[in-house]
Amino acid sequence: MVTRKSRSEIERMRRAGRVVAEVLDLIEAELRPGVSTADLDALAEAHIRASGGTPSFMGYPGLNPHRPFPASVCISIDDEIVHGIPGRRTVRDGQIVSVDAGAILDGWHGDAARTFYVGQPPAEVAELIDVTREAMFAGIRAAVPGNHIEDISAAVEAVAAQAGLGVIRQFVGHGIGTAMHEEPQVPNYRTGRPGRKLEPGLCLAIEPMFTLGGYATRIGADDWTVMTADGSLAAHFEHSIAVTEDGPEILTVR
Ligand code: MG
């Protein structure tokens, strides 16, 4: 079911969104060769809990009913697209590191992701990261009353097509509110259907996932980590936003 949020509900989502933005800033500041993904996760969890929140991803049900997500944030490296599980492995120079963070505050969710590069990226990788971020903002700009979901999808896809990047199709953006994943879905490619009309109060997570190769994916042995089937590098950016009379409002900012 699609719910439209009131002004005060959007303000509460903004508080959750601010914590998520702070978590991503903290991780970016600590991201360096030798740091373990578990250390980054611990930092995220500590900040979310100190802010009075709960990590959205912790315990989230997945493909395997016996393996809910065991950490606070998803950390996906190189050909991993999303849902990487933090652990003992350490970050190395020359890696692409995507971090997806979610927090629940007073029952309301914030969800955002950023992709970082450890060191100085080669031109092709810098472009992958920049274009994925740019596509997220193109999608956000299309999130205005009167448009439809398909307008967001088309805006995101056009940026990828221009740069010749692969667009992940299996995972999509989503409505967000008292649940992390609500209706409607927000694909990063045109479906040929207009989808829901955008109205003030609709809150969405817009999250392009692009690759230097194709869009086919595979799931790791941990039942969570989503990787490119062709081993190509991937990037992921996400903001939670509210559609308002005055245009899109990004909720996952400080
Ligand atoms: Mg999301």
CSV table of C-alpha atoms and ligand atoms in Angstrom, one decimal:
chain,number,residue,atom,x,y,z
A,1,MET,CA,0.0,0.0,0.0
A,2,VAL,CA,1.2,3.5,-0.8
A,3,THR,CA,0.9,6.0,2.0
A,4,ARG,CA,1.4,9.8,1.8
A,5,LYS,CA,3.2,11.3,4.7
A,6,SER,CA,2.1,14.4,6.6
A,7,ARG,CA,4.4,17.3,7.1
A,8,SER,CA,5.2,16.2,10.7
A,9,GLU,CA,5.8,12.6,9.6
A,10,ILE,CA,8.2,13.9,6.9
A,11,GLU,CA,10.0,15.9,9.6
A,12,ARG,CA,10.4,12.7,11.7
A,13,MET,CA,11.8,10.9,8.6
A,14,ARG,CA,14.2,13.8,8.2
A,15,ARG,CA,15.6,13.1,11.7
A,16,ALA,CA,16.2,9.5,10.8
A,17,GLY,CA,17.7,10.6,7.5
A,18,ARG,CA,20.1,13.0,9.3
A,19,VAL,CA,21.5,10.1,11.4
A,20,VAL,CA,22.0,8.1,8.2
A,21,ALA,CA,23.9,10.9,6.6
A,22,GLU,CA,26.0,11.3,9.7
A,23,VAL,CA,26.8,7.6,9.5
A,24,LEU,CA,27.9,7.8,5.9
A,25,ASP,CA,30.1,10.8,6.7
A,26,LEU,CA,31.7,9.0,9.6
A,27,ILE,CA,32.5,5.9,7.5
A,28,GLU,CA,33.9,8.1,4.7
A,29,ALA,CA,36.2,9.8,7.3
A,30,GLU,CA,37.4,6.4,8.6
A,31,LEU,CA,37.7,4.6,5.2
A,32,ARG,CA,41.4,3.9,4.6
A,33,PRO,CA,43.6,0.9,3.7
A,34,GLY,CA,43.7,-1.6,6.6
A,35,VAL,CA,40.4,-0.7,8.3
A,36,SER,CA,38.1,-3.7,8.5
A,37,THR,CA,34.5,-3.6,7.3
A,38,ALA,CA,33.5,-4.8,10.8
A,39,ASP,CA,35.2,-1.8,12.3
A,40,LEU,CA,33.2,0.5,10.0
A,41,ASP,CA,30.0,-1.3,10.9
A,42,ALA,CA,30.7,-0.9,14.6
A,43,LEU,CA,31.2,2.8,14.1
A,44,ALA,CA,27.8,3.0,12.3
A,45,GLU,CA,26.0,1.0,14.9
A,46,ALA,CA,27.4,3.0,17.8
A,47,HIS,CA,26.4,6.3,16.1
A,48,ILE,CA,22.9,5.1,15.2
A,49,ARG,CA,22.3,3.8,18.8
A,50,ALA,CA,23.8,6.9,20.4
A,51,SER,CA,21.3,9.0,18.3
A,52,GLY,CA,18.4,7.0,19.8
A,53,GLY,CA,17.9,4.9,16.7
A,54,THR,CA,18.1,1.3,15.6
A,55,PRO,CA,19.9,0.0,12.5
A,56,SER,CA,17.3,-0.8,9.8
A,57,PHE,CA,19.3,-3.6,8.2
A,58,MET,CA,20.1,-5.5,11.4
A,59,GLY,CA,18.0,-8.6,11.4
A,60,TYR,CA,16.3,-7.8,8.1
A,61,PRO,CA,14.9,-11.0,6.6
A,62,GLY,CA,16.6,-12.2,3.4
A,63,LEU,CA,16.6,-15.1,0.9
A,64,ASN,CA,17.5,-17.6,3.6
A,65,PRO,CA,15.0,-17.5,6.6
A,66,HIS,CA,17.8,-18.7,8.8
A,67,ARG,CA,20.1,-15.9,7.9
A,68,PRO,CA,18.7,-12.4,8.6
A,69,PHE,CA,21.1,-9.6,7.9
A,70,PRO,CA,23.7,-9.8,10.7
A,71,ALA,CA,25.1,-6.2,10.7
A,72,SER,CA,24.1,-2.5,10.8
A,73,VAL,CA,25.2,-1.4,7.4
A,74,CYS,CA,25.9,-3.1,4.0
A,75,ILE,CA,29.4,-2.8,2.7
A,76,SER,CA,29.9,-4.0,-0.8
A,77,ILE,CA,33.4,-4.0,-2.5
A,78,ASP,CA,34.4,-3.8,-6.2
A,79,ASP,CA,32.1,-6.3,-8.1
A,80,GLU,CA,29.7,-6.5,-5.2
A,81,ILE,CA,26.7,-4.3,-5.9
A,82,VAL,CA,24.7,-4.3,-2.7
A,83,HIS,CA,24.1,-6.2,0.6
A,84,GLY,CA,27.7,-7.0,1.3
A,85,ILE,CA,28.1,-8.2,5.0
A,86,PRO,CA,30.7,-6.4,7.1
A,87,GLY,CA,33.3,-8.7,8.6
A,88,ARG,CA,37.0,-9.3,9.2
A,89,ARG,CA,38.2,-8.4,5.7
A,90,THR,CA,40.1,-5.2,5.4
A,91,VAL,CA,39.8,-2.4,2.9
A,92,ARG,CA,42.6,-2.1,0.4
A,93,ASP,CA,43.9,0.8,-1.7
A,94,GLY,CA,42.3,0.7,-5.2
A,95,GLN,CA,39.0,-0.6,-4.1
A,96,ILE,CA,35.4,0.7,-4.7
A,97,VAL,CA,33.5,0.6,-1.4
A,98,SER,CA,29.7,1.0,-1.4
A,99,VAL,CA,28.0,1.6,1.9
A,100,ASP,CA,24.3,1.4,2.4
A,101,ALA,CA,23.0,2.7,5.8
A,102,GLY,CA,19.5,2.7,7.3
A,103,ALA,CA,18.2,3.9,10.6
A,104,ILE,CA,14.9,3.8,12.4
A,105,LEU,CA,14.1,6.7,14.7
A,106,ASP,CA,10.7,6.9,16.5
A,107,GLY,CA,9.4,4.3,14.0
A,108,TRP,CA,10.5,6.1,10.9
A,109,HIS,CA,13.2,5.1,8.5
A,110,GLY,CA,16.0,6.8,6.6
A,111,ASP,CA,17.9,4.9,3.9
A,112,ALA,CA,20.9,6.2,1.9
A,113,ALA,CA,24.0,4.8,0.2
A,114,ARG,CA,27.2,6.2,-1.2
A,115,THR,CA,30.1,4.7,-3.1
A,116,PHE,CA,33.7,5.6,-2.2
A,117,TYR,CA,37.0,4.9,-3.8
A,118,VAL,CA,40.1,4.1,-1.7
A,119,GLY,CA,42.9,6.1,-3.2
A,120,GLN,CA,43.0,7.7,-6.6
A,121,PRO,CA,40.5,6.1,-9.0
A,122,PRO,CA,41.4,5.4,-12.7
A,123,ALA,CA,39.4,7.6,-15.0
A,124,GLU,CA,36.9,4.9,-15.9
A,125,VAL,CA,36.1,4.1,-12.3
A,126,ALA,CA,35.9,7.8,-11.4
A,127,GLU,CA,33.3,8.1,-14.2
A,128,LEU,CA,31.3,5.1,-12.9
A,129,ILE,CA,31.1,6.6,-9.5
A,130,ASP,CA,30.3,10.2,-10.7
A,131,VAL,CA,27.7,9.1,-13.2
A,132,THR,CA,25.9,6.9,-10.7
A,133,ARG,CA,25.7,9.8,-8.3
A,134,GLU,CA,24.6,12.1,-11.1
A,135,ALA,CA,21.8,9.7,-12.1
A,136,MET,CA,20.5,9.6,-8.6
A,137,PHE,CA,20.2,13.4,-8.6
A,138,ALA,CA,18.6,13.3,-12.1
A,139,GLY,CA,16.0,10.9,-10.6
A,140,ILE,CA,15.4,13.1,-7.6
A,141,ARG,CA,14.9,16.1,-9.9
A,142,ALA,CA,12.1,14.2,-11.7
A,143,ALA,CA,10.3,13.5,-8.4
A,144,VAL,CA,7.8,16.3,-8.7
A,145,PRO,CA,4.0,16.3,-8.3
A,146,GLY,CA,2.3,15.4,-11.6
A,147,ASN,CA,5.2,13.2,-12.8
A,148,HIS,CA,5.0,9.5,-12.5
A,149,ILE,CA,7.4,6.8,-11.3
A,150,GLU,CA,8.4,6.2,-14.9
A,151,ASP,CA,9.7,9.7,-15.2
A,152,ILE,CA,12.2,9.0,-12.4
A,153,SER,CA,13.2,5.7,-14.0
A,154,ALA,CA,13.7,7.3,-17.4
A,155,ALA,CA,15.8,10.1,-15.9
A,156,VAL,CA,18.1,7.7,-14.1
A,157,GLU,CA,18.3,5.4,-17.1
A,158,ALA,CA,19.2,8.2,-19.5
A,159,VAL,CA,22.2,9.2,-17.5
A,160,ALA,CA,23.5,5.6,-17.5
A,161,ALA,CA,22.8,5.2,-21.2
A,162,GLN,CA,24.7,8.4,-22.1
A,163,ALA,CA,27.8,7.0,-20.3
A,164,GLY,CA,27.3,3.4,-21.6
A,165,LEU,CA,27.0,1.9,-18.1
A,166,GLY,CA,25.0,-1.2,-17.1
A,167,VAL,CA,21.9,-0.7,-15.1
A,168,ILE,CA,21.0,-3.3,-12.4
A,169,ARG,CA,17.4,-4.4,-12.9
A,170,GLN,CA,16.9,-6.9,-10.1
A,171,PHE,CA,17.1,-4.4,-7.3
A,172,VAL,CA,15.2,-1.1,-7.4
A,173,GLY,CA,14.3,2.0,-5.4
A,174,HIS,CA,11.2,1.9,-3.2
A,175,GLY,CA,8.8,3.8,-1.1
A,176,ILE,CA,9.9,4.4,2.5
A,177,GLY,CA,8.3,5.4,5.8
A,178,THR,CA,7.4,3.2,8.8
A,179,ALA,CA,8.9,0.3,6.8
A,180,MET,CA,12.2,0.5,5.0
A,181,HIS,CA,10.7,-1.0,1.9
A,182,GLU,CA,7.2,0.3,1.0
A,183,GLU,CA,5.3,0.5,-2.3
A,184,PRO,CA,5.8,1.7,-4.9
A,185,GLN,CA,8.9,0.2,-6.5
A,186,VAL,CA,11.2,2.7,-8.3
A,187,PRO,CA,13.1,0.9,-11.1
A,188,ASN,CA,16.2,2.4,-12.5
A,189,TYR,CA,15.1,1.7,-16.1
A,190,ARG,CA,12.0,2.4,-18.1
A,191,THR,CA,9.4,-0.3,-17.7
A,192,GLY,CA,7.0,1.1,-20.4
A,193,ARG,CA,4.3,1.7,-17.7
A,194,PRO,CA,3.8,5.1,-16.1
A,195,GLY,CA,3.5,3.7,-12.6
A,196,ARG,CA,2.1,5.7,-9.7
A,197,LYS,CA,1.5,9.4,-10.1
A,198,LEU,CA,3.7,11.4,-7.8
A,199,GLU,CA,1.8,13.4,-5.2
A,200,PRO,CA,3.0,15.5,-2.2
A,201,GLY,CA,3.8,13.3,0.8
A,202,LEU,CA,5.0,10.4,-1.2
A,203,CYS,CA,8.4,9.4,0.2
A,204,LEU,CA,10.8,7.4,-2.0
A,205,ALA,CA,14.3,5.9,-1.8
A,206,ILE,CA,15.9,6.6,-5.2
A,207,GLU,CA,18.9,4.3,-5.7
A,208,PRO,CA,20.7,3.7,-9.0
A,209,MET,CA,23.1,0.8,-9.1
A,210,PHE,CA,25.3,0.9,-12.2
A,211,THR,CA,28.1,-1.3,-13.5
A,212,LEU,CA,31.0,-1.1,-16.0
A,213,GLY,CA,29.6,-4.3,-17.6
A,214,GLY,CA,26.2,-5.9,-17.8
A,215,TYR,CA,23.2,-6.0,-15.5
A,216,ALA,CA,23.1,-9.7,-14.6
A,217,THR,CA,23.7,-10.5,-10.9
A,218,ARG,CA,24.6,-13.5,-8.7
A,219,ILE,CA,24.2,-14.0,-5.0
A,220,GLY,CA,27.2,-15.0,-2.8
A,221,ALA,CA,27.5,-18.1,-0.6
A,222,ASP,CA,26.4,-15.9,2.4
A,223,ASP,CA,22.9,-15.6,0.8
A,224,TRP,CA,23.2,-11.8,0.9
A,225,THR,CA,26.0,-10.3,-1.2
A,226,VAL,CA,24.8,-9.3,-4.6
A,227,MET,CA,27.6,-9.3,-7.2
A,228,THR,CA,27.8,-8.6,-10.9
A,229,ALA,CA,27.7,-11.9,-12.9
A,230,ASP,CA,30.4,-10.7,-15.2
A,231,GLY,CA,32.7,-9.5,-12.4
A,232,SER,CA,32.5,-5.9,-13.5
A,233,LEU,CA,32.8,-3.1,-11.0
A,234,ALA,CA,29.6,-1.6,-9.5
A,235,ALA,CA,28.5,1.7,-7.9
A,236,HIS,CA,25.5,2.6,-5.8
A,237,PHE,CA,24.0,5.9,-4.6
A,238,GLU,CA,20.8,6.4,-2.7
A,239,HIS,CA,18.9,9.2,-1.0
A,240,SER,CA,15.5,9.1,0.7
A,241,ILE,CA,13.3,11.9,-0.5
A,242,ALA,CA,9.9,13.4,-0.1
A,243,VAL,CA,7.8,14.7,-3.0
A,244,THR,CA,6.4,18.1,-1.9
A,245,GLU,CA,4.5,20.9,-3.6
A,246,ASP,CA,7.8,22.8,-3.7
A,247,GLY,CA,9.6,19.9,-5.4
A,248,PRO,CA,11.7,17.0,-4.1
A,249,GLU,CA,13.2,17.3,-0.6
A,250,ILE,CA,16.1,15.2,0.3
A,251,LEU,CA,15.7,13.6,3.7
A,252,THR,CA,19.0,11.9,4.1
A,253,VAL,CA,21.2,15.0,4.7
A,254,ARG,CA,22.7,16.6,7.7
B,1,MG,MG,17.1,1.4,-0.3
